[in-house]
């Protein structure tokens, strides 16, 4: 089990990443990320890869075609965290882009001060549970609710359970 100090340190690493991304501080971004960061995305195709484009430096401006608007729209996607929660090496960050009617959750894995993995969820309700081993052979294991995204509560979106 991670200590509270470790969790606070992991939150600071992830917060520093968002600050570096918003100020376009490439050196800090590279210092905080593992050279071969693992990634995973879930959500509508029109929002796919916003974060990965930022992390790889592919683009600071993004072009996306919306199903509601057939013409292309070019604008920066800015990630502004509204909440950050740490559970051991996992740091969950939630935010919203009202102009795109989009909510997002990033689940970052931090190992020894380096970000090694990101899971990106757009317009998806995310619930995190922890599977606990039974204390005796007679009891079955149980799942304990740990965290739940809040920003997409008023939207009709798919739900996803992340089990630790």
Coordinates of N, CA and C in Angstrom, one line a residue:
X1 N 0.8 -1.2 0.0 CA 0.0 0.0 0.0 C 0.9 1.2 0.0
X2 N 0.6 2.2 -0.8 CA 1.3 3.4 -0.9 C 1.1 4.3 0.2
X3 N 2.1 5.1 0.6 CA 1.9 6.0 1.7 C 1.2 7.3 1.2
X4 N 0.7 8.1 2.1 CA 0.1 9.3 1.7 C 1.1 10.3 1.0
X5 N 2.3 10.2 1.5 CA 3.4 11.1 0.9 C 3.7 10.7 -0.5
X6 N 3.7 9.3 -0.8 CA 3.9 8.9 -2.2 C 2.7 9.3 -3.1
X7 N 1.5 9.2 -2.6 CA 0.3 9.6 -3.3 C 0.4 11.1 -3.6
X8 N 0.8 11.9 -2.7 CA 0.9 13.4 -2.9 C 2.0 13.7 -3.9
X9 N 3.1 12.9 -3.8 CA 4.2 13.1 -4.8 C 3.7 12.7 -6.2
X10 N 3.0 11.7 -6.3 CA 2.5 11.2 -7.6 C 1.5 12.3 -8.2
X11 N 0.6 12.9 -7.3 CA -0.3 13.9 -7.8 C 0.5 15.1 -8.3
X12 N 1.6 15.4 -7.6 CA 2.5 16.6 -8.0 C 3.1 16.4 -9.3
X13 N 3.5 15.1 -9.6 CA 4.1 14.8 -10.9 C 3.1 15.0 -12.0
X14 N 1.9 14.5 -11.8 CA 0.9 14.6 -12.8 C 0.4 16.1 -13.0
X15 N 0.3 16.8 -11.9 CA 0.0 18.3 -12.0 C 1.1 19.0 -12.7
X16 N 2.3 18.7 -12.5 CA 3.4 19.3 -13.2 C 3.3 19.0 -14.7
X17 N 2.9 17.8 -15.1 CA 2.7 17.5 -16.5 C 1.7 18.4 -17.1
X18 N 0.5 18.6 -16.5 CA -0.5 19.5 -17.1 C 0.0 20.9 -17.2
X19 N 0.7 21.4 -16.2 CA 1.3 22.7 -16.2 C 2.3 22.8 -17.4
X20 N 3.1 21.8 -17.5 CA 4.1 21.8 -18.6 C 3.4 21.8 -20.0
X21 N 2.4 21.0 -20.1 CA 1.6 21.0 -21.4 C 1.0 22.3 -21.7
X22 N 0.4 23.0 -20.7 CA -0.3 24.2 -21.0 C 0.7 25.3 -21.3
X23 N 1.9 25.2 -20.7 CA 3.0 26.3 -21.0 C 3.9 25.8 -22.2
X24 N 3.6 24.7 -22.8 CA 4.4 24.1 -23.9 C 5.9 23.9 -23.5
X25 N 6.1 23.5 -22.3 CA 7.5 23.2 -21.8 C 7.9 21.8 -22.1
X26 N 8.4 21.6 -23.3 CA 8.7 20.3 -23.9 C 9.8 19.6 -23.0
X27 N 10.7 20.3 -22.5 CA 11.8 19.6 -21.7 C 11.2 19.0 -20.4
X28 N 10.3 19.7 -19.7 CA 9.6 19.2 -18.5 C 8.7 18.0 -18.9
X29 N 8.0 18.1 -20.0 CA 7.1 17.0 -20.4 C 8.0 15.7 -20.6
X30 N 9.1 15.9 -21.3 CA 10.0 14.7 -21.6 C 10.6 14.2 -20.3
X31 N 10.9 15.0 -19.4 CA 11.5 14.6 -18.1 C 10.5 13.8 -17.3
X32 N 9.2 14.1 -17.4 CA 8.1 13.5 -16.6 C 7.6 12.2 -17.2
X33 N 7.8 12.0 -18.5 CA 7.3 10.8 -19.1 C 8.3 9.7 -19.4
X34 N 7.9 8.5 -19.3 CA 8.8 7.4 -19.7 C 9.0 7.5 -21.2
X35 N 10.2 7.0 -21.7 CA 10.4 7.1 -23.1 C 9.4 6.4 -24.0
X36 N 8.9 5.3 -23.5 CA 7.9 4.5 -24.2 C 6.6 4.4 -23.4
X37 N 5.9 5.5 -23.3 CA 4.7 5.5 -22.4 C 3.6 4.7 -23.1
X38 N 3.0 3.8 -22.3 CA 1.9 3.0 -22.7 C 0.6 3.9 -22.7
X39 N -0.3 3.7 -23.7 CA -1.5 4.4 -23.7 C -2.7 3.6 -24.1
X40 N -3.9 4.1 -23.7 CA -5.2 3.4 -24.0 C -6.2 4.4 -24.1
X41 N -7.2 4.3 -25.0 CA -8.2 5.4 -25.2 C -9.6 4.7 -25.3
X42 N -10.6 5.4 -24.7 CA -12.0 4.9 -24.8 C -12.8 6.2 -24.9
X43 N -13.7 6.2 -26.0 CA -14.6 7.3 -26.1 C -14.9 7.5 -27.6
X44 N -15.7 8.5 -27.9 CA -16.0 8.8 -29.3 C -14.8 9.1 -30.2
X45 N -14.8 8.6 -31.4 CA -13.7 8.7 -32.3 C -13.2 10.1 -32.5
X46 N -14.2 11.1 -32.5 CA -13.8 12.5 -32.8 C -12.9 13.1 -31.7
X47 N -12.8 12.5 -30.5 CA -12.0 13.0 -29.4 C -10.7 12.1 -29.3
X48 N -10.5 11.1 -30.1 CA -9.4 10.2 -30.0 C -8.1 10.9 -30.2
X49 N -7.2 10.6 -29.3 CA -5.8 11.0 -29.4 C -5.4 12.5 -29.1
X50 N -6.3 13.2 -28.5 CA -6.0 14.6 -28.1 C -4.7 14.6 -27.2
X51 N -4.7 13.8 -26.1 CA -3.6 13.8 -25.2 C -2.4 13.3 -25.9
X52 N -2.5 12.2 -26.6 CA -1.3 11.6 -27.2 C -0.6 12.6 -28.2
X53 N -1.4 13.4 -28.9 CA -0.8 14.4 -29.8 C 0.0 15.4 -29.0
X54 N -0.5 15.8 -27.9 CA 0.2 16.7 -27.0 C 1.5 16.1 -26.5
X55 N 1.4 14.8 -26.0 CA 2.5 14.2 -25.4 C 3.6 13.9 -26.4
X56 N 3.3 13.6 -27.6 CA 4.3 13.3 -28.6 C 4.8 14.6 -29.3
X57 N 4.1 15.7 -29.1 CA 4.5 16.9 -29.8 C 4.0 17.0 -31.2
X58 N 3.2 16.0 -31.6 CA 2.7 16.0 -33.0 C 2.0 17.3 -33.3
X59 N 1.3 17.8 -32.4 CA 0.5 19.0 -32.7 C 0.1 19.7 -31.4
X60 N 0.1 21.0 -31.5 CA -0.5 21.8 -30.4 C -1.9 22.3 -30.8
X61 N -2.2 22.1 -32.1 CA -3.6 22.4 -32.6 C -4.1 21.2 -33.2
X62 N -5.4 21.0 -33.1 CA -6.0 19.7 -33.5 C -7.1 20.0 -34.5
X63 N -7.2 19.2 -35.5 CA -8.3 19.3 -36.4 C -9.2 18.1 -36.2
X64 N -10.5 18.4 -36.0 CA -11.4 17.3 -35.8 C -12.7 17.6 -36.6
X65 N -13.3 16.5 -37.0 CA -14.6 16.7 -37.7 C -15.7 16.1 -36.8
X66 N -16.6 16.9 -36.6 CA -17.7 16.6 -35.7 C -18.9 16.0 -36.5
X67 N -19.6 15.0 -36.0 CA -20.7 14.5 -36.7 C -21.8 15.5 -36.8
X68 N -21.9 16.5 -35.8 CA -22.9 17.5 -35.8 C -22.5 18.6 -36.8
X69 N -21.3 18.8 -37.1 CA -20.8 19.9 -38.0 C -19.9 19.3 -39.0
X70 N -20.3 19.1 -40.2 CA -19.5 18.4 -41.2 C -18.2 19.2 -41.6
X71 N -18.2 20.5 -41.4 CA -16.9 21.2 -41.7 C -15.9 21.0 -40.6
X72 N -14.6 21.1 -41.0 CA -13.5 20.8 -40.1 C -13.4 22.1 -39.2
X73 N -13.0 21.8 -37.9 CA -12.8 22.9 -37.0 C -11.4 22.7 -36.4
X74 N -10.6 23.7 -36.5 CA -9.2 23.6 -36.0 C -9.1 24.5 -34.7
X75 N -8.8 23.9 -33.6 CA -8.6 24.7 -32.4 C -7.8 23.8 -31.4
X76 N -7.2 24.5 -30.5 CA -6.4 23.8 -29.5 C -7.3 23.1 -28.5
X77 N -7.0 21.9 -28.1 CA -7.7 21.2 -27.0 C -6.9 21.4 -25.8
X78 N -7.4 22.1 -24.8 CA -6.7 22.5 -23.6 C -7.2 21.6 -22.5
X79 N -6.3 20.9 -21.8 CA -6.8 20.0 -20.7 C -6.6 20.9 -19.4
X80 N -7.7 21.2 -18.8 CA -7.6 21.9 -17.5 C -8.2 20.9 -16.4
X81 N -7.4 20.4 -15.6 CA -7.9 19.4 -14.6 C -8.8 20.2 -13.6
X82 N -10.0 19.5 -13.3 CA -10.9 20.1 -12.3 C -10.8 19.3 -11.0
X83 N -10.3 18.0 -11.1 CA -10.1 17.3 -9.9 C -8.9 16.3 -10.1
X84 N -8.1 16.0 -9.1 CA -7.0 15.1 -9.1 C -7.1 14.2 -7.9
X85 N -7.1 12.9 -8.1 CA -7.2 12.0 -7.0 C -6.1 10.9 -7.2
X86 N -5.4 10.6 -6.1 CA -4.3 9.6 -6.2 C -4.7 8.4 -5.3
X87 N -4.4 7.2 -5.9 CA -4.6 5.9 -5.1 C -3.3 5.1 -5.5
X88 N -2.3 5.2 -4.6 CA -1.1 4.5 -4.8 C -0.4 5.1 -6.0
X89 N 0.0 4.3 -7.0 CA 0.7 4.8 -8.2 C -0.3 5.3 -9.3
X90 N -1.6 5.1 -9.0 CA -2.6 5.6 -10.0 C -3.1 7.0 -9.6
X91 N -3.0 7.9 -10.6 CA -3.5 9.2 -10.4 C -4.6 9.5 -11.4
X92 N -5.8 9.8 -10.9 CA -7.0 10.0 -11.7 C -7.2 11.5 -11.8
X93 N -7.4 12.0 -13.1 CA -7.6 13.4 -13.3 C -8.9 13.6 -14.1
X94 N -9.8 14.5 -13.7 CA -11.0 14.7 -14.5 C -11.2 16.2 -14.9
X95 N -11.7 16.4 -16.1 CA -11.9 17.7 -16.6 C -13.1 17.7 -17.6
X96 N -13.4 19.0 -18.0 CA -14.5 19.2 -19.0 C -14.1 20.2 -20.0
X97 N -14.6 20.1 -21.2 CA -14.4 21.1 -22.2 C -15.9 21.4 -22.6
X98 N -16.4 22.5 -22.1 CA -17.8 22.8 -22.3 C -18.1 23.2 -23.8
X99 N -17.1 23.8 -24.5 CA -17.3 24.2 -25.9 C -17.5 23.0 -26.8
X100 N -16.9 21.8 -26.4 CA -17.1 20.6 -27.2 C -18.1 19.6 -26.5
X101 N -18.7 20.0 -25.5 CA -19.6 19.2 -24.7 C -18.9 17.8 -24.4
X102 N -17.7 17.9 -23.9 CA -16.9 16.7 -23.6 C -16.4 16.7 -22.2
X103 N -16.4 15.6 -21.6 CA -15.8 15.3 -20.3 C -14.7 14.3 -20.5
X104 N -13.7 14.4 -19.7 CA -12.6 13.5 -19.9 C -12.0 13.0 -18.5
X105 N -11.5 11.8 -18.5 CA -10.8 11.3 -17.3 C -9.5 10.7 -17.8
X106 N -8.4 11.1 -17.2 CA -7.1 10.4 -17.4 C -6.7 9.6 -16.2
X107 N -6.3 8.4 -16.4 CA -5.7 7.6 -15.4 C -4.3 7.4 -15.7
X108 N -3.4 8.0 -14.9 CA -2.0 8.0 -15.1 C -1.3 7.0 -14.1
X109 N -0.4 6.2 -14.5 CA 0.4 5.4 -13.6 C 1.8 6.1 -13.5
X110 N 2.2 6.3 -12.2 CA 3.4 6.9 -11.9 C 4.3 5.9 -11.1
X111 N 5.5 5.7 -11.6 CA 6.5 4.9 -11.0 C 7.8 5.6 -10.7
X112 N 8.1 5.8 -9.5 CA 9.4 6.5 -9.1 C 9.5 7.9 -9.7
X113 N 8.4 8.6 -9.8 CA 8.4 10.0 -10.3 C 8.3 10.1 -11.8
X114 N 8.1 9.0 -12.5 CA 8.0 9.0 -13.9 C 6.6 8.4 -14.3
X115 N 6.0 9.1 -15.3 CA 4.7 8.6 -15.8 C 4.9 7.5 -16.8
X116 N 4.4 6.4 -16.6 CA 4.6 5.2 -17.4 C 3.4 4.8 -18.3
X117 N 2.2 5.2 -17.9 CA 1.0 4.7 -18.6 C -0.1 5.7 -18.5
X118 N -0.9 5.9 -19.5 CA -2.1 6.7 -19.4 C -3.2 6.0 -20.1
X119 N -4.4 6.1 -19.4 CA -5.6 5.6 -20.0 C -6.5 6.9 -20.1
X120 N -7.0 7.1 -21.3 CA -7.8 8.3 -21.6 C -9.2 7.9 -21.9
X121 N -10.1 8.5 -21.2 CA -11.6 8.3 -21.4 C -12.3 9.6 -21.7
X122 N -13.0 9.6 -22.8 CA -13.8 10.8 -23.2 C -15.3 10.4 -23.1
X123 N -16.1 11.3 -22.6 CA -17.5 11.1 -22.5 C -17.9 9.7 -22.0
X124 N -17.2 9.3 -21.0 CA -17.4 8.0 -20.4 C -17.4 8.1 -18.9
X125 N -18.4 7.5 -18.3 CA -18.4 7.5 -16.8 C -17.5 6.4 -16.3
X126 N -16.5 6.8 -15.5 CA -15.5 5.9 -15.0 C -15.7 5.7 -13.5
X127 N -15.8 4.4 -13.1 CA -15.8 4.0 -11.7 C -14.6 3.2 -11.4
X128 N -13.9 3.5 -10.3 CA -12.7 2.7 -9.9 C -13.1 1.9 -8.7
X129 N -12.9 0.6 -8.7 CA -13.1 -0.3 -7.6 C -11.8 -1.0 -7.3
X130 N -11.6 -1.4 -6.0 CA -10.5 -2.2 -5.7 C -11.0 -3.6 -5.2
X131 N -10.4 -4.6 -5.8 CA -10.7 -6.0 -5.4 C -9.9 -6.3 -4.2
X132 N -10.5 -6.8 -3.2 CA -9.8 -7.1 -2.0 C -9.9 -8.6 -1.8
X133 N -8.8 -9.2 -1.4 CA -8.7 -10.7 -1.2 C -9.5 -11.0 0.1
X134 N -10.1 -12.2 0.1 CA -10.8 -12.6 1.2 C -9.9 -12.9 2.4
X135 N -10.4 -12.6 3.6 CA -9.6 -12.7 4.8 C -9.5 -14.2 5.2
X136 N -10.5 -15.0 4.9 CA -10.6 -16.4 5.2 C -11.0 -17.2 3.9
X137 N -10.8 -18.4 3.9 CA -11.1 -19.3 2.7 C -12.7 -19.3 2.6
X138 N -13.4 -19.1 3.7 CA -14.9 -19.2 3.6 C -15.5 -18.0 2.9
X139 N -14.8 -16.9 3.0 CA -15.4 -15.7 2.4 C -14.9 -15.5 0.9
X140 N -15.7 -14.9 0.1 CA -15.3 -14.6 -1.2 C -14.7 -13.2 -1.2
X141 N -13.9 -12.8 -2.2 CA -13.4 -11.5 -2.3 C -14.5 -10.5 -2.5
X142 N -14.1 -9.2 -2.2 CA -15.1 -8.2 -2.4 C -14.5 -7.0 -3.2
X143 N -15.4 -6.2 -3.8 CA -15.0 -5.0 -4.5 C -15.4 -3.8 -3.7
X144 N -14.4 -2.9 -3.5 CA -14.7 -1.7 -2.7 C -14.7 -0.5 -3.7
X145 N -15.7 0.3 -3.7 CA -15.8 1.5 -4.5 C -14.8 2.5 -4.0
X146 N -13.9 3.0 -4.9 CA -12.8 3.9 -4.6 C -13.0 5.3 -5.1
X147 N -13.4 5.4 -6.4 CA -13.5 6.7 -7.0 C -14.5 6.6 -8.2
X148 N -15.2 7.8 -8.4 CA -16.1 7.8 -9.6 C -16.1 9.2 -10.2
X149 N -16.1 9.2 -11.5 CA -16.1 10.5 -12.2 C -17.5 11.2 -12.0
X150 N -17.4 12.5 -11.9 CA -18.6 13.2 -11.6 C -19.2 14.1 -12.7
X151 N -18.3 14.5 -13.6 CA -18.6 15.6 -14.5 C -19.6 15.2 -15.6
X152 N -19.7 13.9 -15.9 CA -20.6 13.4 -16.9 C -22.0 13.0 -16.4
X153 N -22.3 13.3 -15.1 CA -23.5 12.8 -14.5 C -24.7 13.3 -15.2
X154 N -24.7 14.5 -15.9 CA -25.9 15.0 -16.5 C -26.0 14.5 -18.0
X155 N -25.0 13.7 -18.4 CA -25.0 13.3 -19.8 C -25.3 11.8 -19.9
X156 N -25.8 11.4 -21.1 CA -26.0 10.0 -21.3 C -24.8 9.4 -22.0
X157 N -23.9 8.7 -21.2 CA -22.6 8.2 -21.7 C -22.5 6.8 -21.3
X158 N -21.6 6.1 -21.9 CA -21.3 4.7 -21.5 C -20.6 4.7 -20.2
X159 N -20.7 3.7 -19.4 CA -20.0 3.5 -18.1 C -18.9 2.5 -18.2
X160 N -17.9 2.6 -17.4 CA -16.8 1.7 -17.5 C -16.3 1.5 -16.0
X161 N -16.0 0.3 -15.7 CA -15.4 0.0 -14.3 C -14.0 -0.4 -14.5
X162 N -13.1 0.3 -13.7 CA -11.7 0.0 -13.7 C -11.4 -0.7 -12.4
X163 N -11.0 -1.9 -12.4 CA -10.8 -2.7 -11.2 C -9.3 -2.8 -11.0
X164 N -9.0 -2.5 -9.7 CA -7.6 -2.6 -9.3 C -7.3 -3.8 -8.5

